mmCIF file of C-alpha atoms in Angstrom:
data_model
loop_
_atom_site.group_PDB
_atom_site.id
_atom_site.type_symbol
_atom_site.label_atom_id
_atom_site.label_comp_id
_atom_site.label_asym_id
_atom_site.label_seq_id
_atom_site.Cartn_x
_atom_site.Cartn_y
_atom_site.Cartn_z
ATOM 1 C CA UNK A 1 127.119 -106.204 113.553
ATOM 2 C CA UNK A 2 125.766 -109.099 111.736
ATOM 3 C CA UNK A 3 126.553 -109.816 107.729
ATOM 4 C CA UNK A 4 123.395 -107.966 106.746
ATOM 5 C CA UNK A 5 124.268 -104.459 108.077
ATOM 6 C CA UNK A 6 128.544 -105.214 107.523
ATOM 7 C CA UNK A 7 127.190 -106.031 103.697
ATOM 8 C CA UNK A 8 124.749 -102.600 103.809
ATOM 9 C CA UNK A 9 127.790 -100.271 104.803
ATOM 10 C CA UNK A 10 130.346 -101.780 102.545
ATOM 11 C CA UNK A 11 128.013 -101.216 99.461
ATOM 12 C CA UNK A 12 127.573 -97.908 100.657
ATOM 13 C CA UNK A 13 131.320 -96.793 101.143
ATOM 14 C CA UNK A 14 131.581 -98.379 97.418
ATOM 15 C CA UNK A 15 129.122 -95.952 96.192
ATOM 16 C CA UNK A 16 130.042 -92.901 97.850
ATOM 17 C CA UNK A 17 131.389 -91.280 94.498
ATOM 18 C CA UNK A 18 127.350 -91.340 92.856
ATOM 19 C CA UNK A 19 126.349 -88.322 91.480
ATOM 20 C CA UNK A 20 123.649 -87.181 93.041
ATOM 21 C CA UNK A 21 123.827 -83.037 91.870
ATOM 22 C CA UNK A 22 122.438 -82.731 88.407
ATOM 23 C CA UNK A 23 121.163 -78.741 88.428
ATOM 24 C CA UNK A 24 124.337 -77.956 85.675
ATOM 25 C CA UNK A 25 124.205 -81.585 84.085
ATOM 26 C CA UNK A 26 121.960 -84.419 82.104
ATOM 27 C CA UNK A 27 120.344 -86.615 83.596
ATOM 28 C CA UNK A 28 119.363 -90.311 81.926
ATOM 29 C CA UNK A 29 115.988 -89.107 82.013
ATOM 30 C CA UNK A 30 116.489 -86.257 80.287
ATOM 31 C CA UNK A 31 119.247 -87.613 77.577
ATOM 32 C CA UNK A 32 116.971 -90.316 76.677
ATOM 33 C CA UNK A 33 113.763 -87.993 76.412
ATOM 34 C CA UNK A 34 111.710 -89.781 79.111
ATOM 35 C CA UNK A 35 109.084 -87.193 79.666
ATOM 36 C CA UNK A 36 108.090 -87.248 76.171
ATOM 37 C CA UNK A 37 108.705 -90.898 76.270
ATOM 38 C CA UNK A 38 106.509 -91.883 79.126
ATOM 39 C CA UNK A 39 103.941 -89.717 78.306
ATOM 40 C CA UNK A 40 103.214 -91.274 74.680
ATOM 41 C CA UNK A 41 100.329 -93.791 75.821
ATOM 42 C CA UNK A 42 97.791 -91.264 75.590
ATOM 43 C CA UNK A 43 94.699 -93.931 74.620
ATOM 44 C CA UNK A 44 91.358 -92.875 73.262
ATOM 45 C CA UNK A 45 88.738 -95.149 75.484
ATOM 46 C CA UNK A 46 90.481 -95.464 79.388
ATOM 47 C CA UNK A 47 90.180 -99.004 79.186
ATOM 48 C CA UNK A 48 92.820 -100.665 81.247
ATOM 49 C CA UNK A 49 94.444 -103.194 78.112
ATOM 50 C CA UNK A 50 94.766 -100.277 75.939
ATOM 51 C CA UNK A 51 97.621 -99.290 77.631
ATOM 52 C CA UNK A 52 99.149 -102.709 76.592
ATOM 53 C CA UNK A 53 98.365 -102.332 73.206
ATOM 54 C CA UNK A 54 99.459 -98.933 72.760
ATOM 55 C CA UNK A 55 103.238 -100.159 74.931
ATOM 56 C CA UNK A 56 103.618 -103.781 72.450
ATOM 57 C CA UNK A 57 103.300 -101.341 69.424
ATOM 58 C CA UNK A 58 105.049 -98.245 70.176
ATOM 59 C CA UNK A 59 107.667 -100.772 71.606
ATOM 60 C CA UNK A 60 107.740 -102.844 68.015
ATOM 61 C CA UNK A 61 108.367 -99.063 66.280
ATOM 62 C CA UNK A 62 111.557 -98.628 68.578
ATOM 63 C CA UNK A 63 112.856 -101.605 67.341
ATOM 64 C CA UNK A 64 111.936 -100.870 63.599
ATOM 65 C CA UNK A 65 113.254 -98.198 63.647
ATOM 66 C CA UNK A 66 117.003 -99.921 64.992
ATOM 67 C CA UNK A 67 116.450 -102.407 62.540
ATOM 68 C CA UNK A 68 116.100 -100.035 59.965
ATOM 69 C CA UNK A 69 119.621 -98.808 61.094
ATOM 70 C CA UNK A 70 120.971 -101.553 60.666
ATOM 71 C CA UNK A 71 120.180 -102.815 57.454
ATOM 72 C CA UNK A 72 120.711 -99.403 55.841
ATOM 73 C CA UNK A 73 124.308 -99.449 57.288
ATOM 74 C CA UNK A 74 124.338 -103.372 56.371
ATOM 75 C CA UNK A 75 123.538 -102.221 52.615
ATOM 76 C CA UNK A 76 125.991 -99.282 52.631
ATOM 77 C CA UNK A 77 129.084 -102.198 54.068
ATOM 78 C CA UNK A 78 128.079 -104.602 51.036
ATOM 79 C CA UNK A 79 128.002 -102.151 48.178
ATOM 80 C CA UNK A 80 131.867 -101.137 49.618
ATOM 81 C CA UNK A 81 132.915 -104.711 50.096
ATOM 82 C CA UNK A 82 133.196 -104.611 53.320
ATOM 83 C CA UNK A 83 131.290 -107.670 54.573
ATOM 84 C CA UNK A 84 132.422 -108.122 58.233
ATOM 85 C CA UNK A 85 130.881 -104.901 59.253
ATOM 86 C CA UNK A 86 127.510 -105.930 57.086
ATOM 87 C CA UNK A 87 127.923 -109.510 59.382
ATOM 88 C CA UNK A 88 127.501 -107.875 62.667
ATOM 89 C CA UNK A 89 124.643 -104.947 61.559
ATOM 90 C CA UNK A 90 122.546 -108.141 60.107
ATOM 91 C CA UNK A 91 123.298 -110.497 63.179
ATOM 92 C CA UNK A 92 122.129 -107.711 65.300
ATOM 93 C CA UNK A 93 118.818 -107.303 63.271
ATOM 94 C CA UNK A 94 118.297 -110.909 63.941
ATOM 95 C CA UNK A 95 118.481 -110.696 67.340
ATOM 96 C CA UNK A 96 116.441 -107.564 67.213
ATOM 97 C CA UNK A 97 113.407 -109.469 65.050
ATOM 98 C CA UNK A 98 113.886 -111.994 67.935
ATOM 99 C CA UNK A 99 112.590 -109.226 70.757
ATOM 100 C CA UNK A 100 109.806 -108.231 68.196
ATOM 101 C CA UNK A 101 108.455 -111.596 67.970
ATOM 102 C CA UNK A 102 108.248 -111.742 71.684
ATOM 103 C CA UNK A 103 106.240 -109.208 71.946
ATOM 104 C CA UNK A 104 103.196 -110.816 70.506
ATOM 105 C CA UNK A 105 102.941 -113.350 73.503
ATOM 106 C CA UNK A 106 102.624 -110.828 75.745
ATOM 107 C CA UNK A 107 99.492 -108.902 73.490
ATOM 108 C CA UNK A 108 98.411 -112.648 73.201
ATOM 109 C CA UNK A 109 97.236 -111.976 77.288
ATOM 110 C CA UNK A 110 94.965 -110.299 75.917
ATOM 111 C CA UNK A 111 91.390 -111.676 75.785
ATOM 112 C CA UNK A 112 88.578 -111.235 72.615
ATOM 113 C CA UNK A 113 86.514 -109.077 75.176
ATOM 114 C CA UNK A 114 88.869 -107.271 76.557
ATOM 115 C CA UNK A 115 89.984 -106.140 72.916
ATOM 116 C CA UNK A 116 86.306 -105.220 71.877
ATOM 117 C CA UNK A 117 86.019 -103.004 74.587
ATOM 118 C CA UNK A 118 87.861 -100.845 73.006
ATOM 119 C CA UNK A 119 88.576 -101.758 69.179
ATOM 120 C CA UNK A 120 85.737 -99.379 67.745
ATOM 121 C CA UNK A 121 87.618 -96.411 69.228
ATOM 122 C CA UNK A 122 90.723 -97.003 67.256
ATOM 123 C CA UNK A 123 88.855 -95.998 63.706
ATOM 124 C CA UNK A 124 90.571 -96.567 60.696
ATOM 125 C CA UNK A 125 93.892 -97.007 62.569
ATOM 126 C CA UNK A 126 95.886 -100.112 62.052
ATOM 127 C CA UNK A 127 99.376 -101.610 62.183
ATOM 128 C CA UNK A 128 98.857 -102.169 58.500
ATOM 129 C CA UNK A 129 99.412 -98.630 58.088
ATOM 130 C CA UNK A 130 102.568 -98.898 59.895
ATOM 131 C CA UNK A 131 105.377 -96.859 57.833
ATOM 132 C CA UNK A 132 108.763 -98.468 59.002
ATOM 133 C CA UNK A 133 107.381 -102.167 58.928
ATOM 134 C CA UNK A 134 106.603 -100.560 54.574
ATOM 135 C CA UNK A 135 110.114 -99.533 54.859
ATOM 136 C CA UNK A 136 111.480 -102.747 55.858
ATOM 137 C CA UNK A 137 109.934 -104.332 53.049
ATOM 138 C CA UNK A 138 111.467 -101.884 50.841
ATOM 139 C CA UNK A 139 114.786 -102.765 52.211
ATOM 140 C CA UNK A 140 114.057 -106.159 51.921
ATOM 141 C CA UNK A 141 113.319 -106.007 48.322
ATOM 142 C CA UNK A 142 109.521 -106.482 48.703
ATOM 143 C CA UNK A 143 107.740 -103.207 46.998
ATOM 144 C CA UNK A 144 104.116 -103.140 46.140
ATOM 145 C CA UNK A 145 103.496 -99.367 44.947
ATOM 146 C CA UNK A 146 99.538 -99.294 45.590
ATOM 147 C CA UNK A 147 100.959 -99.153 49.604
ATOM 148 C CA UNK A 148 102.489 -95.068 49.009
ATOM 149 C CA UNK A 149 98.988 -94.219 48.595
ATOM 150 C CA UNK A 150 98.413 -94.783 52.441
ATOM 151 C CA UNK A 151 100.795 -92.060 53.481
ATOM 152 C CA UNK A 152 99.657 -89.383 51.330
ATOM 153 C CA UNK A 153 98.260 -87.529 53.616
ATOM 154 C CA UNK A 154 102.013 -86.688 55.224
ATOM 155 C CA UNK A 155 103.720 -85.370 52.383
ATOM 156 C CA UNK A 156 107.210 -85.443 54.371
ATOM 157 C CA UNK A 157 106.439 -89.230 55.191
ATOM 158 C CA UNK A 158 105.103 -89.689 51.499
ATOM 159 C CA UNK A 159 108.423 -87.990 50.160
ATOM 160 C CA UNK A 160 110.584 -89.977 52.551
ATOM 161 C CA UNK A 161 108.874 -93.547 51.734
ATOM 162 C CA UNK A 162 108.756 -92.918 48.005
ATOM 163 C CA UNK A 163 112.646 -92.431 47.704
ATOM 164 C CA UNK A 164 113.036 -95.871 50.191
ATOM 165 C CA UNK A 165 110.634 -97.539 47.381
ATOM 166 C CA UNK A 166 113.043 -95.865 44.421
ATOM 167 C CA UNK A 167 116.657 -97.415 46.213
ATOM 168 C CA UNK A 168 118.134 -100.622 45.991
ATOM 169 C CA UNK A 169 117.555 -103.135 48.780
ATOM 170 C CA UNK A 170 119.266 -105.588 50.687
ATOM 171 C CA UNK A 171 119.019 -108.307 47.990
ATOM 172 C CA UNK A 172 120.253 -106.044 45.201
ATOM 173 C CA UNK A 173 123.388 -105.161 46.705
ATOM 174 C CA UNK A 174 123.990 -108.638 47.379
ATOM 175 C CA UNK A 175 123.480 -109.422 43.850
ATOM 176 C CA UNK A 176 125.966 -106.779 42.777
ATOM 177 C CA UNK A 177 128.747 -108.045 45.672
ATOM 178 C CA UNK A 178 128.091 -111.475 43.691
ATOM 179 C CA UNK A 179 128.898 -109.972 40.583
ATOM 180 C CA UNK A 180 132.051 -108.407 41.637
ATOM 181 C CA UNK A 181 132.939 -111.627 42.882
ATOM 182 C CA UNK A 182 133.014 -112.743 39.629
ATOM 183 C CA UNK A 183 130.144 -114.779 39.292
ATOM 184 C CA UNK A 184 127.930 -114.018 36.058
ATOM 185 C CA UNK A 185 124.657 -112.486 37.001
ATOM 186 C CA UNK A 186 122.224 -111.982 34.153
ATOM 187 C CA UNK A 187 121.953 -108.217 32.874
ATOM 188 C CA UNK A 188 118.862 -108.358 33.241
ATOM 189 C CA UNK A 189 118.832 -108.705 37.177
ATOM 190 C CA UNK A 190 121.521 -106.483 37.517
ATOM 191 C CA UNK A 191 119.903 -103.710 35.538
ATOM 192 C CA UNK A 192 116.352 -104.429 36.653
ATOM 193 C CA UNK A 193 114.071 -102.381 37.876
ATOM 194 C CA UNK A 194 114.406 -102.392 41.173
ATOM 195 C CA UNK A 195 110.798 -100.678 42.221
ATOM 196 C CA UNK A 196 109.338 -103.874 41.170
ATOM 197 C CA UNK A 197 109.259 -106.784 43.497
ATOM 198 C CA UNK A 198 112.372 -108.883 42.510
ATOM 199 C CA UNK A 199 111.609 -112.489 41.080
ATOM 200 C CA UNK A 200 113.992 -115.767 40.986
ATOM 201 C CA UNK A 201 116.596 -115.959 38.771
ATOM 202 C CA UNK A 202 118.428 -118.670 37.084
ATOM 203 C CA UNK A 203 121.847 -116.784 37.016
ATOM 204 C CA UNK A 204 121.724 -115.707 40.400
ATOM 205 C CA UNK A 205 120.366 -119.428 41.661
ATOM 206 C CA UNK A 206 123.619 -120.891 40.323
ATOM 207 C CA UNK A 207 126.044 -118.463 41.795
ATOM 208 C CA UNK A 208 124.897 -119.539 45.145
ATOM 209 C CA UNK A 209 124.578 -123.401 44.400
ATOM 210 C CA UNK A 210 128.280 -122.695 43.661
ATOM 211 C CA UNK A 211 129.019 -120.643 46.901
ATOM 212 C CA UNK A 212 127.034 -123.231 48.792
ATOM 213 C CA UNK A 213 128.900 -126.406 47.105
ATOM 214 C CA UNK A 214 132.289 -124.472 47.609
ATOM 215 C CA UNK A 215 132.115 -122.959 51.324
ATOM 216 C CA UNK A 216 136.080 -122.721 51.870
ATOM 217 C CA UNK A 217 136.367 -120.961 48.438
ATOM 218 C CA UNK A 218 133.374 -118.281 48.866
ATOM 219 C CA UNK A 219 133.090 -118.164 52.845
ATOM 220 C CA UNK A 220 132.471 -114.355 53.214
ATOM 221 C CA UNK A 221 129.799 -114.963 50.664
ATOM 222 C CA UNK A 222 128.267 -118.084 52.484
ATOM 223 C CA UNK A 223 128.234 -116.312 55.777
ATOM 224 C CA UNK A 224 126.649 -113.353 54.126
ATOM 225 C CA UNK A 225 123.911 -115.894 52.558
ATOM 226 C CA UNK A 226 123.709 -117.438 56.035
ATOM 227 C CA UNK A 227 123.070 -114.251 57.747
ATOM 228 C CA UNK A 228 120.103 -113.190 54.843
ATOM 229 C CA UNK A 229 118.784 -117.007 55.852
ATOM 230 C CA UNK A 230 118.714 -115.485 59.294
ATOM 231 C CA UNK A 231 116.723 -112.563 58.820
ATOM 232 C CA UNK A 232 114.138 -113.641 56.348
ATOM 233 C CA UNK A 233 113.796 -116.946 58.612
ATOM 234 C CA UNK A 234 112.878 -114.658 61.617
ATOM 235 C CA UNK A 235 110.650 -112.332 59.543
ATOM 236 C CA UNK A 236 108.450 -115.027 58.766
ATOM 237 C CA UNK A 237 108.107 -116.321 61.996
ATOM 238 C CA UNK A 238 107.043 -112.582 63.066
ATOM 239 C CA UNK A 239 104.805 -112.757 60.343
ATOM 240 C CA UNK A 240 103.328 -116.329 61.743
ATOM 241 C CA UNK A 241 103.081 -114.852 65.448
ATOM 242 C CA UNK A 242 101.437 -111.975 63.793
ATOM 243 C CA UNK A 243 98.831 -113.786 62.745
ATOM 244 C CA UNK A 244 98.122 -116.062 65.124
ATOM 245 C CA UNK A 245 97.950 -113.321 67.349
ATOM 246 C CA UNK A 246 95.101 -111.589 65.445
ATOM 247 C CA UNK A 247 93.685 -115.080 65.182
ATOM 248 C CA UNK A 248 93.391 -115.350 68.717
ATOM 249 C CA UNK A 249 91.858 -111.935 69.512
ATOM 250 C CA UNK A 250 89.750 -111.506 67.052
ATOM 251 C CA UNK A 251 89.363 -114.632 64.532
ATOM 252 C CA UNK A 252 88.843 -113.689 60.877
ATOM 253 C CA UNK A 253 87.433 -110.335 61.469
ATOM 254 C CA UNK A 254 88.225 -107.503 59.093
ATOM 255 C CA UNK A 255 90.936 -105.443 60.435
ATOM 256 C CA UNK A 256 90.657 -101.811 61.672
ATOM 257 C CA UNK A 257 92.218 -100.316 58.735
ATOM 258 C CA UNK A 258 89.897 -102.222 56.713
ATOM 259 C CA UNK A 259 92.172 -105.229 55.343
ATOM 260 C CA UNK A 260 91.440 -108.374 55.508
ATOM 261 C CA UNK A 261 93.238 -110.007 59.091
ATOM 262 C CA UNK A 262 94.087 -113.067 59.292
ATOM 263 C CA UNK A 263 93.341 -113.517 55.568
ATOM 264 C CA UNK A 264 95.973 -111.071 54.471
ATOM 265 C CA UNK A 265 98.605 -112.535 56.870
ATOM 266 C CA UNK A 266 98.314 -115.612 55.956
ATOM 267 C CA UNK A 267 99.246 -114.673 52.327
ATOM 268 C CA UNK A 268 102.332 -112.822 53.040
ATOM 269 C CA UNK A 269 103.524 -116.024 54.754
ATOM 270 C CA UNK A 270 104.050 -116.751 51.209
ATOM 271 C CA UNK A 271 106.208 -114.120 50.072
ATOM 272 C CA UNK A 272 110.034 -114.543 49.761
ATOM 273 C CA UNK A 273 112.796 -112.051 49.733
ATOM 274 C CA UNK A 274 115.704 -113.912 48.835
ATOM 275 C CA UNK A 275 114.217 -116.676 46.998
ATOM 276 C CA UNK A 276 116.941 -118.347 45.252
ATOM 277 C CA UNK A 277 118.540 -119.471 48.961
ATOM 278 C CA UNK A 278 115.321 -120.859 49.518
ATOM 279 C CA UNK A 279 115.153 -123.091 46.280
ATOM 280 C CA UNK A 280 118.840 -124.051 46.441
ATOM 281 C CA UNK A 281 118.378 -125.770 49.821
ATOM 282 C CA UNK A 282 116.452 -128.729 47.518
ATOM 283 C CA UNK A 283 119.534 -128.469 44.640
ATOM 284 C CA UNK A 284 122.823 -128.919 46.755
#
């Protein structure tokens, strides 16, 4: 018997206890909803990429949607002072954001012709419309109200979005944990409105030059800056392989859902969700 064959029958007599009988039990296919999984790529024109488009997007919702999770939970930890929990939900987001961004190279093997052989048949339909990525941004701190008006025509979604829009994000309940802390946070910030996208704040800049300039003193508070660092950091380089993406595949066109591409992604390059960690990198 050579080593091949010997190696064949010892993995077998290893295995013998698989499960093989599932008529009275679940099966991974079934806990994990794979019929109704695999059968989700219904496209509109039969062209071979679309099946790639349809796979990088539904794919980027999955992991929304764990992100999402996490930061909720994340949010929930801080406001009851308990940051090492908060540590590992946001670390995990990161990581998550990471998989996202990877996504666009593989979209990116998509050619200009091979994507206008089937763009007309999407219609108004458009990642921009996407509600989780809105959600994020609410959780983040970023809310622009005019976007609600997209989802109207769901009033469950509509319902659902508009009290994500009306609760405090990630940033706020940072801002409170700094207060508790004992740092003194304007009033005004920690009364604010939070519906309106936040703006930076003298008050809460200097509580983190101090956490910054004082690590051993305010280390829970320095990781939990770190880890915000992390997350905005990755968003934006999501953002930037966004739009090079779109770049690539279709230039400056207007996008499906009638925004304005590249254009528009290239502005939110610009926006900041925890902007005071951003300026104090300059001041310490």
């Amino acid at each position: 018997m050579n080593n091949y064959t010997n190696g064949q029958n010892i993995a077998a007599a290893s295995e013998k206890n698989i499960r093989t009988d599932f008529k009275e039990s679940m099966t991974y296919g079934e806990y994990l909803h794979l019929d109704q999984l695999l059968s989700a790529q219904d496209g509109v024109s039969g062209h071979h990429d679309e099946t790639l488009f349809i796979i990088i997007h539904q794919v980027s919702e999955l992991w929304m949607k764990l992100i999402l999770h996490e930061l909720n939970a994340a949010i929930k930890h801080i406001n009851e002072d308990e940051l090492q929990p908060a540590f590992k939900e946001l670390a995990r987001v990161s990581k998550i954001q990471s998989q996202i961004i990877q996504g666009w190279d593989v979209l990116a093997t998509m050619t200009p012709a091979e994507y206008m052989e089937f763009r007309n048949d999407l219609g108004n339909s458009s990642g921009f419309q996407s509600y989780q990525y809105r959600m994020i941004e609410f959780a983040l701190g970023y809310k622009t109200k005019h976007v609600l008006k997209i989802y109207e025509k769901d009033e469950t979604l509509h319902k659902e979005l508009l009290e994500a829009f009306q609760k405090p994000g990630l940033y706020d309940a940072t801002i409170q944990k700094l207060h508790r802390s004992g740092f003194a946070i304007d009033a005004k910030v920690l009364n604010r409105d939070i519906s309106t996208v936040y703006e930076s704040n003298e008050s809460v800049r200097e509580a983190w030059k101090t956490v910054y300039r004082d690590v051993e003193t305010h280390w829970e508070l320095y990781q939990l800056a770190e880890k915000l660092m992390d997350i905005e950091d990755w968003l934006q380089q999501w953002r930037f392989r966004h739009m090079k993406t779109v770049e690539r595949i279709i230039g400056f066109k207007q996008g499906t859902g009638g925004f304005s591409g590249v254009h528009y992604l290239k502005r939110v390059l610009e926006q900041y969700f925890f902007p005071e960690l951003w300026e104090i990198r300059t001041d310490i």
